[in-house]
PDB file of N, CA and C in Angstrom:
ATOM      1  N   UNK D   1       8.181  12.222   9.229  1.00  0.00           N
ATOM      2  CA  UNK D   1       8.947  12.617   8.018  1.00  0.00           C
ATOM      3  C   UNK D   1       8.936  11.444   7.029  1.00  0.00           C
ATOM      4  N   UNK D   2       8.980  10.206   7.475  1.00  0.00           N
ATOM      5  CA  UNK D   2       9.032   9.043   6.484  1.00  0.00           C
ATOM      6  C   UNK D   2       7.741   9.021   5.810  1.00  0.00           C
ATOM      7  N   UNK D   3       6.636   9.167   6.498  1.00  0.00           N
ATOM      8  CA  UNK D   3       5.307   9.211   5.856  1.00  0.00           C
ATOM      9  C   UNK D   3       5.317  10.420   4.652  1.00  0.00           C
ATOM     10  N   UNK D   4       5.787  11.454   4.966  1.00  0.00           N
ATOM     11  CA  UNK D   4       5.749  12.559   4.021  1.00  0.00           C
ATOM     12  C   UNK D   4       6.628  12.285   2.779  1.00  0.00           C
ATOM     13  N   UNK D   5       7.787  11.793   2.987  1.00  0.00           N
ATOM     14  CA  UNK D   5       8.695  11.371   1.805  1.00  0.00           C
ATOM     15  C   UNK D   5       8.110  10.239   0.945  1.00  0.00           C
ATOM     16  N   UNK D   6       7.704   9.265   1.651  1.00  0.00           N
ATOM     17  CA  UNK D   6       7.130   8.077   0.916  1.00  0.00           C
ATOM     18  C   UNK D   6       5.835   8.485   0.167  1.00  0.00           C
ATOM     19  N   UNK D   7       5.091   9.319   0.832  1.00  0.00           N
ATOM     20  CA  UNK D   7       3.769   9.728   0.167  1.00  0.00           C
ATOM     21  C   UNK D   7       4.062  10.607  -1.064  1.00  0.00           C
ATOM     22  N   UNK D   8       4.996  11.479  -1.015  1.00  0.00           N
ATOM     23  CA  UNK D   8       5.427  12.319  -2.104  1.00  0.00           C
ATOM     24  C   UNK D   8       5.942  11.434  -3.241  1.00  0.00           C
ATOM     25  N   UNK D   9       6.694  10.480  -2.943  1.00  0.00           N
ATOM     26  CA  UNK D   9       7.223   9.565  -3.966  1.00  0.00           C
ATOM     27  C   UNK D   9       6.098   8.812  -4.636  1.00  0.00           C
ATOM     28  N   UNK D  10       5.253   8.235  -3.893  1.00  0.00           N
ATOM     29  CA  UNK D  10       4.094   7.402  -4.332  1.00  0.00           C
ATOM     30  C   UNK D  10       3.039   8.344  -5.199  1.00  0.00           C
ATOM     31  N   UNK D  11       2.768   9.451  -4.624  1.00  0.00           N
ATOM     32  CA  UNK D  11       1.789  10.420  -5.299  1.00  0.00           C
ATOM     33  C   UNK D  11       2.391  10.926  -6.567  1.00  0.00           C
ATOM     34  N   UNK D  12       3.630  11.250  -6.567  1.00  0.00           N
ATOM     35  CA  UNK D  12       4.296  11.709  -7.811  1.00  0.00           C
ATOM     36  C   UNK D  12       4.243  10.751  -8.890  1.00  0.00           C
ATOM     37  N   UNK D  13       4.640   9.563  -8.557  1.00  0.00           N
ATOM     38  CA  UNK D  13       4.641   8.405  -9.479  1.00  0.00           C
ATOM     39  C   UNK D  13       3.223   8.147 -10.081  1.00  0.00           C
ATOM     40  N   UNK D  14       2.198   8.139  -9.175  1.00  0.00           N
ATOM     41  CA  UNK D  14       0.919   7.772  -9.683  1.00  0.00           C
ATOM     42  C   UNK D  14       0.288   8.932 -10.403  1.00  0.00           C
ATOM     43  N   UNK D  15       0.669  10.144 -10.112  1.00  0.00           N
ATOM     44  CA  UNK D  15       0.089  11.246 -10.937  1.00  0.00           C
ATOM     45  C   UNK D  15       0.630  11.100 -12.424  1.00  0.00           C
ATOM     46  N   UNK D  16       2.013  10.832 -12.421  1.00  0.00           N
ATOM     47  CA  UNK D  16       2.607  10.624 -13.679  1.00  0.00           C
ATOM     48  C   UNK D  16       1.991   9.395 -14.528  1.00  0.00           C
ATOM     49  N   UNK D  17       2.036   8.223 -13.869  1.00  0.00           N
ATOM     50  CA  UNK D  17       1.487   7.020 -14.502  1.00  0.00           C
ATOM     51  C   UNK D  17       0.053   7.147 -14.843  1.00  0.00           C
ATOM     52  N   UNK D  18      -0.740   7.785 -13.992  1.00  0.00           N
ATOM     53  CA  UNK D  18      -2.152   7.921 -14.348  1.00  0.00           C
ATOM     54  C   UNK D  18      -2.369   8.776 -15.484  1.00  0.00           C
ATOM     55  N   UNK D  19      -1.638   9.894 -15.583  1.00  0.00           N
ATOM     56  CA  UNK D  19      -1.715  10.826 -16.669  1.00  0.00           C
ATOM     57  C   UNK D  19      -1.310  10.133 -17.989  1.00  0.00           C
ATOM     58  N   UNK D  20      -0.175   9.367 -17.897  1.00  0.00           N
ATOM     59  CA  UNK D  20       0.265   8.495 -18.986  1.00  0.00           C
ATOM     60  C   UNK D  20      -0.777   7.574 -19.534  1.00  0.00           C
ATOM     61  N   UNK D  21      -1.474   6.931 -18.566  1.00  0.00           N
ATOM     62  CA  UNK D  21      -2.435   5.966 -18.972  1.00  0.00           C
ATOM     63  C   UNK D  21      -3.614   6.604 -19.674  1.00  0.00           C
ATOM     64  N   UNK D  22      -3.845   7.873 -19.397  1.00  0.00           N
ATOM     65  CA  UNK D  22      -5.031   8.568 -19.950  1.00  0.00           C
ATOM     66  C   UNK D  22      -4.649   9.040 -21.381  1.00  0.00           C
ATOM     67  N   UNK D  23      -3.438   9.421 -21.599  1.00  0.00           N
ATOM     68  CA  UNK D  23      -3.075  10.092 -22.888  1.00  0.00           C
ATOM     69  C   UNK D  23      -2.012   9.496 -23.822  1.00  0.00           C
ATOM     70  N   UNK D  24      -1.232   8.634 -23.266  1.00  0.00           N
ATOM     71  CA  UNK D  24      -0.060   8.141 -24.077  1.00  0.00           C
ATOM     72  C   UNK D  24      -0.281   6.844 -24.918  1.00  0.00           C
ATOM     73  N   UNK D  25       0.062   6.920 -26.126  1.00  0.00           N
ATOM     74  CA  UNK D  25      -0.146   5.826 -27.019  1.00  0.00           C
ATOM     75  C   UNK D  25       0.596   4.530 -26.558  1.00  0.00           C
ATOM     76  N   UNK D  26       1.861   4.850 -26.048  1.00  0.00           N
ATOM     77  CA  UNK D  26       2.616   3.717 -25.535  1.00  0.00           C
ATOM     78  C   UNK D  26       1.918   2.916 -24.396  1.00  0.00           C
ATOM     79  N   UNK D  27       1.159   3.580 -23.560  1.00  0.00           N
ATOM     80  CA  UNK D  27       0.386   2.844 -22.515  1.00  0.00           C
ATOM     81  C   UNK D  27      -0.847   2.295 -23.125  1.00  0.00           C
ATOM     82  N   UNK D  28      -1.411   2.899 -24.109  1.00  0.00           N
ATOM     83  CA  UNK D  28      -2.617   2.317 -24.797  1.00  0.00           C
ATOM     84  C   UNK D  28      -2.185   0.891 -25.336  1.00  0.00           C
ATOM     85  N   UNK D  29      -1.006   0.820 -26.029  1.00  0.00           N
ATOM     86  CA  UNK D  29      -0.465  -0.417 -26.563  1.00  0.00           C
ATOM     87  C   UNK D  29      -0.209  -1.420 -25.437  1.00  0.00           C
ATOM     88  N   UNK D  30       0.311  -0.944 -24.333  1.00  0.00           N
ATOM     89  CA  UNK D  30       0.497  -1.896 -23.199  1.00  0.00           C
ATOM     90  C   UNK D  30      -0.797  -2.508 -22.700  1.00  0.00           C
ATOM     91  N   UNK D  31      -1.816  -1.738 -22.491  1.00  0.00           N
ATOM     92  CA  UNK D  31      -3.054  -2.301 -22.018  1.00  0.00           C
ATOM     93  C   UNK D  31      -3.603  -3.262 -23.089  1.00  0.00           C
ATOM     94  N   UNK D  32      -3.387  -3.079 -24.327  1.00  0.00           N
ATOM     95  CA  UNK D  32      -3.716  -3.994 -25.353  1.00  0.00           C
ATOM     96  C   UNK D  32      -2.976  -5.254 -25.271  1.00  0.00           C
ATOM     97  N   UNK D  33      -1.596  -5.140 -24.893  1.00  0.00           N
ATOM     98  CA  UNK D  33      -0.913  -6.320 -24.745  1.00  0.00           C
ATOM     99  C   UNK D  33      -1.333  -7.145 -23.513  1.00  0.00           C
ATOM    100  N   UNK D  34      -1.716  -6.448 -22.476  1.00  0.00           N
ATOM    101  CA  UNK D  34      -2.172  -7.046 -21.259  1.00  0.00           C
ATOM    102  C   UNK D  34      -3.552  -7.766 -21.500  1.00  0.00           C
ATOM    103  N   UNK D  35      -4.246  -7.436 -22.583  1.00  0.00           N
ATOM    104  CA  UNK D  35      -5.520  -7.919 -22.820  1.00  0.00           C
ATOM    105  C   UNK D  35      -6.713  -7.274 -22.103  1.00  0.00           C
ATOM    106  N   UNK D  36      -6.438  -6.019 -21.685  1.00  0.00           N
ATOM    107  CA  UNK D  36      -7.453  -5.314 -20.925  1.00  0.00           C
ATOM    108  C   UNK D  36      -7.526  -3.863 -21.377  1.00  0.00           C
ATOM    109  N   UNK D  37      -7.600  -3.603 -22.665  1.00  0.00           N
ATOM    110  CA  UNK D  37      -7.698  -2.237 -23.072  1.00  0.00           C
ATOM    111  C   UNK D  37      -8.917  -1.467 -22.595  1.00  0.00           C
ATOM    112  N   UNK D  38      -9.947  -2.068 -22.270  1.00  0.00           N
ATOM    113  CA  UNK D  38     -11.143  -1.455 -21.798  1.00  0.00           C
ATOM    114  C   UNK D  38     -10.882  -0.838 -20.480  1.00  0.00           C
ATOM    115  N   UNK D  39      -9.913  -1.192 -19.694  1.00  0.00           N
ATOM    116  CA  UNK D  39      -9.727  -0.699 -18.354  1.00  0.00           C
ATOM    117  C   UNK D  39      -8.673   0.447 -18.281  1.00  0.00           C
ATOM    118  N   UNK D  40      -8.107   0.812 -19.337  1.00  0.00           N
ATOM    119  CA  UNK D  40      -7.047   1.895 -19.397  1.00  0.00           C
ATOM    120  C   UNK D  40      -7.515   3.150 -18.835  1.00  0.00           C
ATOM    121  N   UNK D  41      -8.610   3.636 -19.097  1.00  0.00           N
ATOM    122  CA  UNK D  41      -9.048   4.957 -18.691  1.00  0.00           C
ATOM    123  C   UNK D  41      -9.444   4.948 -17.209  1.00  0.00           C
ATOM    124  N   UNK D  42     -10.119   3.846 -16.881  1.00  0.00           N
ATOM    125  CA  UNK D  42     -10.409   3.476 -15.375  1.00  0.00           C
ATOM    126  C   UNK D  42      -9.215   3.489 -14.610  1.00  0.00           C
ATOM    127  N   UNK D  43      -8.185   2.710 -14.969  1.00  0.00           N
ATOM    128  CA  UNK D  43      -7.034   2.629 -14.212  1.00  0.00           C
ATOM    129  C   UNK D  43      -6.274   3.972 -14.122  1.00  0.00           C
ATOM    130  N   UNK D  44      -6.141   4.653 -15.197  1.00  0.00           N
ATOM    131  CA  UNK D  44      -5.509   5.993 -15.151  1.00  0.00           C
ATOM    132  C   UNK D  44      -6.239   6.938 -14.227  1.00  0.00           C
ATOM    133  N   UNK D  45      -7.462   6.875 -14.316  1.00  0.00           N
ATOM    134  CA  UNK D  45      -8.292   7.801 -13.508  1.00  0.00           C
ATOM    135  C   UNK D  45      -8.143   7.362 -12.021  1.00  0.00           C
ATOM    136  N   UNK D  46      -8.170   6.106 -11.685  1.00  0.00           N
ATOM    137  CA  UNK D  46      -7.954   5.671 -10.324  1.00  0.00           C
ATOM    138  C   UNK D  46      -6.591   6.009  -9.830  1.00  0.00           C
ATOM    139  N   UNK D  47      -5.576   5.909 -10.695  1.00  0.00           N
ATOM    140  CA  UNK D  47      -4.219   6.310 -10.175  1.00  0.00           C
ATOM    141  C   UNK D  47      -4.186   7.756  -9.904  1.00  0.00           C
ATOM    142  N   UNK D  48      -4.728   8.620 -10.726  1.00  0.00           N
ATOM    143  CA  UNK D  48      -4.693  10.053 -10.324  1.00  0.00           C
ATOM    144  C   UNK D  48      -5.476  10.316  -9.027  1.00  0.00           C
ATOM    145  N   UNK D  49      -6.652   9.702  -8.949  1.00  0.00           N
ATOM    146  CA  UNK D  49      -7.433   9.828  -7.658  1.00  0.00           C
ATOM    147  C   UNK D  49      -6.653   9.312  -6.472  1.00  0.00           C
ATOM    148  N   UNK D  50      -6.014   8.131  -6.635  1.00  0.00           N
ATOM    149  CA  UNK D  50      -5.238   7.573  -5.559  1.00  0.00           C
ATOM    150  C   UNK D  50      -4.102   8.537  -5.177  1.00  0.00           C
ATOM    151  N   UNK D  51      -3.451   9.093  -6.112  1.00  0.00           N
ATOM    152  CA  UNK D  51      -2.348  10.058  -5.786  1.00  0.00           C
ATOM    153  C   UNK D  51      -2.929  11.205  -4.909  1.00  0.00           C
ATOM    154  N   UNK D  52      -4.061  11.717  -5.471  1.00  0.00           N
ATOM    155  CA  UNK D  52      -4.643  12.780  -4.696  1.00  0.00           C
ATOM    156  C   UNK D  52      -5.041  12.410  -3.191  1.00  0.00           C
ATOM    157  N   UNK D  53      -5.611  11.231  -3.136  1.00  0.00           N
ATOM    158  CA  UNK D  53      -5.958  10.683  -1.849  1.00  0.00           C
ATOM    159  C   UNK D  53      -4.729  10.504  -0.934  1.00  0.00           C
ATOM    160  N   UNK D  54      -3.727  10.047  -1.525  1.00  0.00           N
ATOM    161  CA  UNK D  54      -2.424   9.886  -0.791  1.00  0.00           C
ATOM    162  C   UNK D  54      -1.999  11.245  -0.183  1.00  0.00           C
ATOM    163  N   UNK D  55      -2.050  12.216  -1.027  1.00  0.00           N
ATOM    164  CA  UNK D  55      -1.650  13.642  -0.505  1.00  0.00           C
ATOM    165  C   UNK D  55      -2.647  14.015   0.556  1.00  0.00           C
ATOM    166  N   UNK D  56      -3.920  13.885   0.390  1.00  0.00           N
ATOM    167  CA  UNK D  56      -4.919  14.265   1.461  1.00  0.00           C
ATOM    168  C   UNK D  56      -4.700  13.421   2.729  1.00  0.00           C
ATOM    169  N   UNK D  57      -4.059  12.196   2.466  1.00  0.00           N
ATOM    170  CA  UNK D  57      -3.837  11.294   3.637  1.00  0.00           C
ATOM    171  C   UNK D  57      -2.689  11.924   4.564  1.00  0.00           C
ATOM    172  N   UNK D  58      -2.010  12.914   4.028  1.00  0.00           N
ATOM    173  CA  UNK D  58      -1.001  13.620   5.065  1.00  0.00           C
ATOM    174  C   UNK D  58      -1.744  14.361   6.168  1.00  0.00           C
ATOM    175  N   UNK D  59      -3.045  14.660   5.955  1.00  0.00           N
ATOM    176  CA  UNK D  59      -3.762  15.408   7.047  1.00  0.00           C
ATOM    177  C   UNK D  59      -4.926  14.579   7.538  1.00  0.00           C
ATOM    178  N   UNK D  60      -5.240  13.468   6.877  1.00  0.00           N
ATOM    179  CA  UNK D  60      -6.429  12.602   7.268  1.00  0.00           C
ATOM    180  C   UNK D  60      -5.914  11.255   7.050  1.00  0.00           C
ATOM    181  N   UNK D  61      -5.640  10.561   8.170  1.00  0.00           N
ATOM    182  CA  UNK D  61      -5.178   9.086   7.973  1.00  0.00           C
ATOM    183  C   UNK D  61      -6.187   8.146   7.415  1.00  0.00           C
ATOM    184  N   UNK D  62      -7.568   8.381   7.706  1.00  0.00           N
ATOM    185  CA  UNK D  62      -8.568   7.510   7.070  1.00  0.00           C
ATOM    186  C   UNK D  62      -8.490   7.564   5.527  1.00  0.00           C
ATOM    187  N   UNK D  63      -8.397   8.659   4.934  1.00  0.00           N
ATOM    188  CA  UNK D  63      -8.383   8.834   3.483  1.00  0.00           C
ATOM    189  C   UNK D  63      -7.056   8.364   3.057  1.00  0.00           C
ATOM    190  N   UNK D  64      -5.980   8.563   3.761  1.00  0.00           N
ATOM    191  CA  UNK D  64      -4.626   8.087   3.319  1.00  0.00           C
ATOM    192  C   UNK D  64      -4.596   6.562   3.281  1.00  0.00           C
ATOM    193  N   UNK D  65      -5.155   6.021   4.279  1.00  0.00           N
ATOM    194  CA  UNK D  65      -5.239   4.509   4.390  1.00  0.00           C
ATOM    195  C   UNK D  65      -6.138   3.904   3.272  1.00  0.00           C
ATOM    196  N   UNK D  66      -7.302   4.577   2.942  1.00  0.00           N
ATOM    197  CA  UNK D  66      -8.089   4.120   1.768  1.00  0.00           C
ATOM    198  C   UNK D  66      -7.390   4.289   0.513  1.00  0.00           C
ATOM    199  N   UNK D  67      -6.680   5.448   0.334  1.00  0.00           N
ATOM    200  CA  UNK D  67      -5.987   5.741  -0.958  1.00  0.00           C
ATOM    201  C   UNK D  67      -4.831   4.795  -1.217  1.00  0.00           C
ATOM    202  N   UNK D  68      -4.021   4.574  -0.143  1.00  0.00           N
ATOM    203  CA  UNK D  68      -2.785   3.824  -0.317  1.00  0.00           C
ATOM    204  C   UNK D  68      -3.160   2.320  -0.359  1.00  0.00           C
ATOM    205  N   UNK D  69      -4.184   1.899   0.381  1.00  0.00           N
ATOM    206  CA  UNK D  69      -4.635   0.623   0.284  1.00  0.00           C
ATOM    207  C   UNK D  69      -5.136   0.293  -1.165  1.00  0.00           C
ATOM    208  N   UNK D  70      -5.957   1.213  -1.747  1.00  0.00           N
ATOM    209  CA  UNK D  70      -6.461   1.112  -3.173  1.00  0.00           C
ATOM    210  C   UNK D  70      -5.220   0.900  -4.087  1.00  0.00           C
ATOM    211  N   UNK D  71      -4.311   1.798  -3.871  1.00  0.00           N
ATOM    212  CA  UNK D  71      -3.100   1.775  -4.849  1.00  0.00           C
ATOM    213  C   UNK D  71      -2.394   0.493  -4.706  1.00  0.00           C
ATOM    214  N   UNK D  72      -2.225   0.027  -3.433  1.00  0.00           N
ATOM    215  CA  UNK D  72      -1.509  -1.233  -3.337  1.00  0.00           C
ATOM    216  C   UNK D  72      -2.322  -2.393  -3.985  1.00  0.00           C
ATOM    217  N   UNK D  73      -3.619  -2.430  -3.793  1.00  0.00           N
ATOM    218  CA  UNK D  73      -4.499  -3.420  -4.435  1.00  0.00           C
ATOM    219  C   UNK D  73      -4.333  -3.388  -5.922  1.00  0.00           C
ATOM    220  N   UNK D  74      -4.334  -2.095  -6.486  1.00  0.00           N
ATOM    221  CA  UNK D  74      -4.208  -2.017  -7.949  1.00  0.00           C
ATOM    222  C   UNK D  74      -2.830  -2.579  -8.480  1.00  0.00           C
ATOM    223  N   UNK D  75      -1.855  -2.344  -7.721  1.00  0.00           N
ATOM    224  CA  UNK D  75      -0.515  -2.848  -8.122  1.00  0.00           C
ATOM    225  C   UNK D  75      -0.462  -4.336  -8.024  1.00  0.00           C
ATOM    226  N   UNK D  76      -1.084  -4.838  -6.964  1.00  0.00           N
ATOM    227  CA  UNK D  76      -1.054  -6.323  -6.873  1.00  0.00           C
ATOM    228  C   UNK D  76      -1.835  -6.860  -8.003  1.00  0.00           C
ATOM    229  N   UNK D  77      -2.907  -6.286  -8.468  1.00  0.00           N
ATOM    230  CA  UNK D  77      -3.630  -6.771  -9.649  1.00  0.00           C
ATOM    231  C   UNK D  77      -2.714  -6.643 -10.896  1.00  0.00           C
ATOM    232  N   UNK D  78      -2.015  -5.677 -10.859  1.00  0.00           N
ATOM    233  CA  UNK D  78      -1.100  -5.412 -11.998  1.00  0.00           C
ATOM    234  C   UNK D  78      -0.077  -6.485 -12.165  1.00  0.00           C
ATOM    235  N   UNK D  79       0.454  -6.928 -10.915  1.00  0.00           N
ATOM    236  CA  UNK D  79       1.449  -8.019 -10.883  1.00  0.00           C
ATOM    237  C   UNK D  79       0.693  -9.330 -11.389  1.00  0.00           C
ATOM    238  N   UNK D  80      -0.517  -9.548 -10.931  1.00  0.00           N
ATOM    239  CA  UNK D  80      -1.319 -10.700 -11.383  1.00  0.00           C
ATOM    240  C   UNK D  80      -1.516 -10.694 -12.917  1.00  0.00           C
ATOM    241  N   UNK D  81      -1.833  -9.637 -13.458  1.00  0.00           N
ATOM    242  CA  UNK D  81      -2.119  -9.499 -14.912  1.00  0.00           C
ATOM    243  C   UNK D  81      -0.770  -9.833 -15.661  1.00  0.00           C
ATOM    244  N   UNK D  82       0.391  -9.388 -15.166  1.00  0.00           N
ATOM    245  CA  UNK D  82       1.646  -9.609 -15.800  1.00  0.00           C
ATOM    246  C   UNK D  82       1.958 -11.090 -15.625  1.00  0.00           C
ATOM    247  N   UNK D  83       1.683 -11.739 -14.484  1.00  0.00           N
ATOM    248  CA  UNK D  83       1.824 -13.122 -14.366  1.00  0.00           C
ATOM    249  C   UNK D  83       1.029 -13.943 -15.371  1.00  0.00           C
ATOM    250  N   UNK D  84      -0.268 -13.504 -15.523  1.00  0.00           N
ATOM    251  CA  UNK D  84      -1.075 -14.171 -16.489  1.00  0.00           C
ATOM    252  C   UNK D  84      -0.572 -14.123 -17.849  1.00  0.00           C
ATOM    253  N   UNK D  85       0.030 -13.052 -18.304  1.00  0.00           N
ATOM    254  CA  UNK D  85       0.578 -12.955 -19.664  1.00  0.00           C
ATOM    255  C   UNK D  85       1.996 -13.467 -19.761  1.00  0.00           C
ATOM    256  N   UNK D  86       2.531 -13.958 -18.716  1.00  0.00           N
ATOM    257  CA  UNK D  86       3.772 -14.563 -18.691  1.00  0.00           C
ATOM    258  C   UNK D  86       4.988 -13.583 -18.899  1.00  0.00           C
ATOM    259  N   UNK D  87       4.801 -12.308 -18.329  1.00  0.00           N
ATOM    260  CA  UNK D  87       5.857 -11.374 -18.414  1.00  0.00           C
ATOM    261  C   UNK D  87       7.130 -11.877 -17.546  1.00  0.00           C
ATOM    262  N   UNK D  88       8.278 -11.414 -17.920  1.00  0.00           N
ATOM    263  CA  UNK D  88       9.471 -11.652 -17.097  1.00  0.00           C
ATOM    264  C   UNK D  88       9.383 -10.971 -15.714  1.00  0.00           C
ATOM    265  N   UNK D  89      10.012 -11.565 -14.748  1.00  0.00           N
ATOM    266  CA  UNK D  89      10.090 -10.825 -13.478  1.00  0.00           C
ATOM    267  C   UNK D  89      10.524  -9.431 -13.508  1.00  0.00           C
ATOM    268  N   UNK D  90      11.353  -9.067 -14.253  1.00  0.00           N
ATOM    269  CA  UNK D  90      11.773  -7.663 -14.377  1.00  0.00           C
ATOM    270  C   UNK D  90      10.693  -6.762 -14.816  1.00  0.00           C
ATOM    271  N   UNK D  91       9.729  -7.311 -15.590  1.00  0.00           N
ATOM    272  CA  UNK D  91       8.610  -6.510 -16.111  1.00  0.00           C
ATOM    273  C   UNK D  91       7.567  -6.280 -14.922  1.00  0.00           C
ATOM    274  N   UNK D  92       7.611  -7.123 -13.877  1.00  0.00           N
ATOM    275  CA  UNK D  92       6.769  -7.002 -12.828  1.00  0.00           C
ATOM    276  C   UNK D  92       7.210  -6.227 -11.589  1.00  0.00           C
ATOM    277  N   UNK D  93       8.584  -5.941 -11.687  1.00  0.00           N
ATOM    278  CA  UNK D  93       9.291  -5.375 -10.548  1.00  0.00           C
ATOM    279  C   UNK D  93       8.652  -3.987 -10.209  1.00  0.00           C
ATOM    280  N   UNK D  94       8.305  -3.213 -11.093  1.00  0.00           N
ATOM    281  CA  UNK D  94       7.831  -1.765 -10.884  1.00  0.00           C
ATOM    282  C   UNK D  94       6.455  -1.955 -10.127  1.00  0.00           C
ATOM    283  N   UNK D  95       5.598  -2.754 -10.551  1.00  0.00           N
ATOM    284  CA  UNK D  95       4.270  -2.932  -9.965  1.00  0.00           C
ATOM    285  C   UNK D  95       4.429  -3.458  -8.533  1.00  0.00           C
ATOM    286  N   UNK D  96       5.348  -4.505  -8.478  1.00  0.00           N
ATOM    287  CA  UNK D  96       5.631  -5.027  -7.090  1.00  0.00           C
ATOM    288  C   UNK D  96       6.173  -3.998  -6.057  1.00  0.00           C
ATOM    289  N   UNK D  97       7.183  -3.170  -6.641  1.00  0.00           N
ATOM    290  CA  UNK D  97       7.707  -2.090  -5.798  1.00  0.00           C
ATOM    291  C   UNK D  97       6.643  -1.182  -5.254  1.00  0.00           C
ATOM    292  N   UNK D  98       5.769  -0.745  -6.199  1.00  0.00           N
ATOM    293  CA  UNK D  98       4.718   0.299  -5.783  1.00  0.00           C
ATOM    294  C   UNK D  98       3.670  -0.410  -4.959  1.00  0.00           C
ATOM    295  N   UNK D  99       3.427  -1.677  -5.019  1.00  0.00           N
ATOM    296  CA  UNK D  99       2.503  -2.356  -4.105  1.00  0.00           C
ATOM    297  C   UNK D  99       3.198  -2.380  -2.782  1.00  0.00           C
ATOM    298  N   UNK D 100       4.432  -2.746  -2.713  1.00  0.00           N
ATOM    299  CA  UNK D 100       5.134  -2.750  -1.362  1.00  0.00           C
ATOM    300  C   UNK D 100       5.124  -1.302  -0.766  1.00  0.00           C
ATOM    301  N   UNK D 101       5.506  -0.348  -1.480  1.00  0.00           N
ATOM    302  CA  UNK D 101       5.583   1.082  -1.031  1.00  0.00           C
ATOM    303  C   UNK D 101       4.210   1.491  -0.524  1.00  0.00           C
ATOM    304  N   UNK D 102       3.146   1.246  -1.225  1.00  0.00           N
ATOM    305  CA  UNK D 102       1.848   1.607  -0.690  1.00  0.00           C
ATOM    306  C   UNK D 102       1.432   0.735   0.432  1.00  0.00           C
ATOM    307  N   UNK D 103       1.858  -0.487   0.494  1.00  0.00           N
ATOM    308  CA  UNK D 103       1.699  -1.313   1.667  1.00  0.00           C
ATOM    309  C   UNK D 103       2.301  -0.696   2.977  1.00  0.00           C
ATOM    310  N   UNK D 104       3.465  -0.135   2.823  1.00  0.00           N
ATOM    311  CA  UNK D 104       4.096   0.463   3.925  1.00  0.00           C
ATOM    312  C   UNK D 104       3.431   1.796   4.263  1.00  0.00           C
ATOM    313  N   UNK D 105       2.856   2.569   3.342  1.00  0.00           N
ATOM    314  CA  UNK D 105       2.102   3.689   3.613  1.00  0.00           C
ATOM    315  C   UNK D 105       0.807   3.290   4.342  1.00  0.00           C
ATOM    316  N   UNK D 106       0.210   2.232   3.864  1.00  0.00           N
ATOM    317  CA  UNK D 106      -1.134   1.849   4.488  1.00  0.00           C
ATOM    318  C   UNK D 106      -0.697   1.451   5.946  1.00  0.00           C
ATOM    319  N   UNK D 107       0.260   0.823   6.187  1.00  0.00           N
ATOM    320  CA  UNK D 107       0.745   0.400   7.549  1.00  0.00           C
ATOM    321  C   UNK D 107       0.902   1.744   8.394  1.00  0.00           C
ATOM    322  N   UNK D 108       1.599   2.656   7.898  1.00  0.00           N
ATOM    323  CA  UNK D 108       1.885   3.892   8.594  1.00  0.00           C
ATOM    324  C   UNK D 108       0.537   4.648   8.941  1.00  0.00           C
ATOM    325  N   UNK D 109      -0.442   4.609   8.025  1.00  0.00           N
ATOM    326  CA  UNK D 109      -1.696   5.291   8.286  1.00  0.00           C
ATOM    327  C   UNK D 109      -2.434   4.605   9.395  1.00  0.00           C
ATOM    328  N   UNK D 110      -2.284   3.204   9.448  1.00  0.00           N
ATOM    329  CA  UNK D 110      -3.102   2.497  10.393  1.00  0.00           C
ATOM    330  C   UNK D 110      -2.443   2.379  11.783  1.00  0.00           C
ATOM    331  N   UNK D 111      -1.213   2.822  11.895  1.00  0.00           N
ATOM    332  CA  UNK D 111      -0.545   2.750  13.244  1.00  0.00           C
ATOM    333  C   UNK D 111      -0.398   4.089  13.899  1.00  0.00           C
TER     334      UNK D 111
END
């Protein structure tokens, strides 16, 4: 049951954030602020695919582990980017939270 609840939370968030990265001007400006505007479409696409993979992971642990591991890595890179541009810790909290959440999901898929 824990796997289901956490997966639905992660997948829902990444569907939303991935879609926003692909279409929202606000996110376009954020990627410019991060200094990596060329990666916005790639990141948004990977977020949507990661969300799909996390849902497939409910029936296939290998795909779930790959998807949640990828999402965790993406969020750790997000924290690193925010550290590089000297964002405040509160600005990094969301990425850190989703890195930890997907780390837990990765662990659940591997055990």
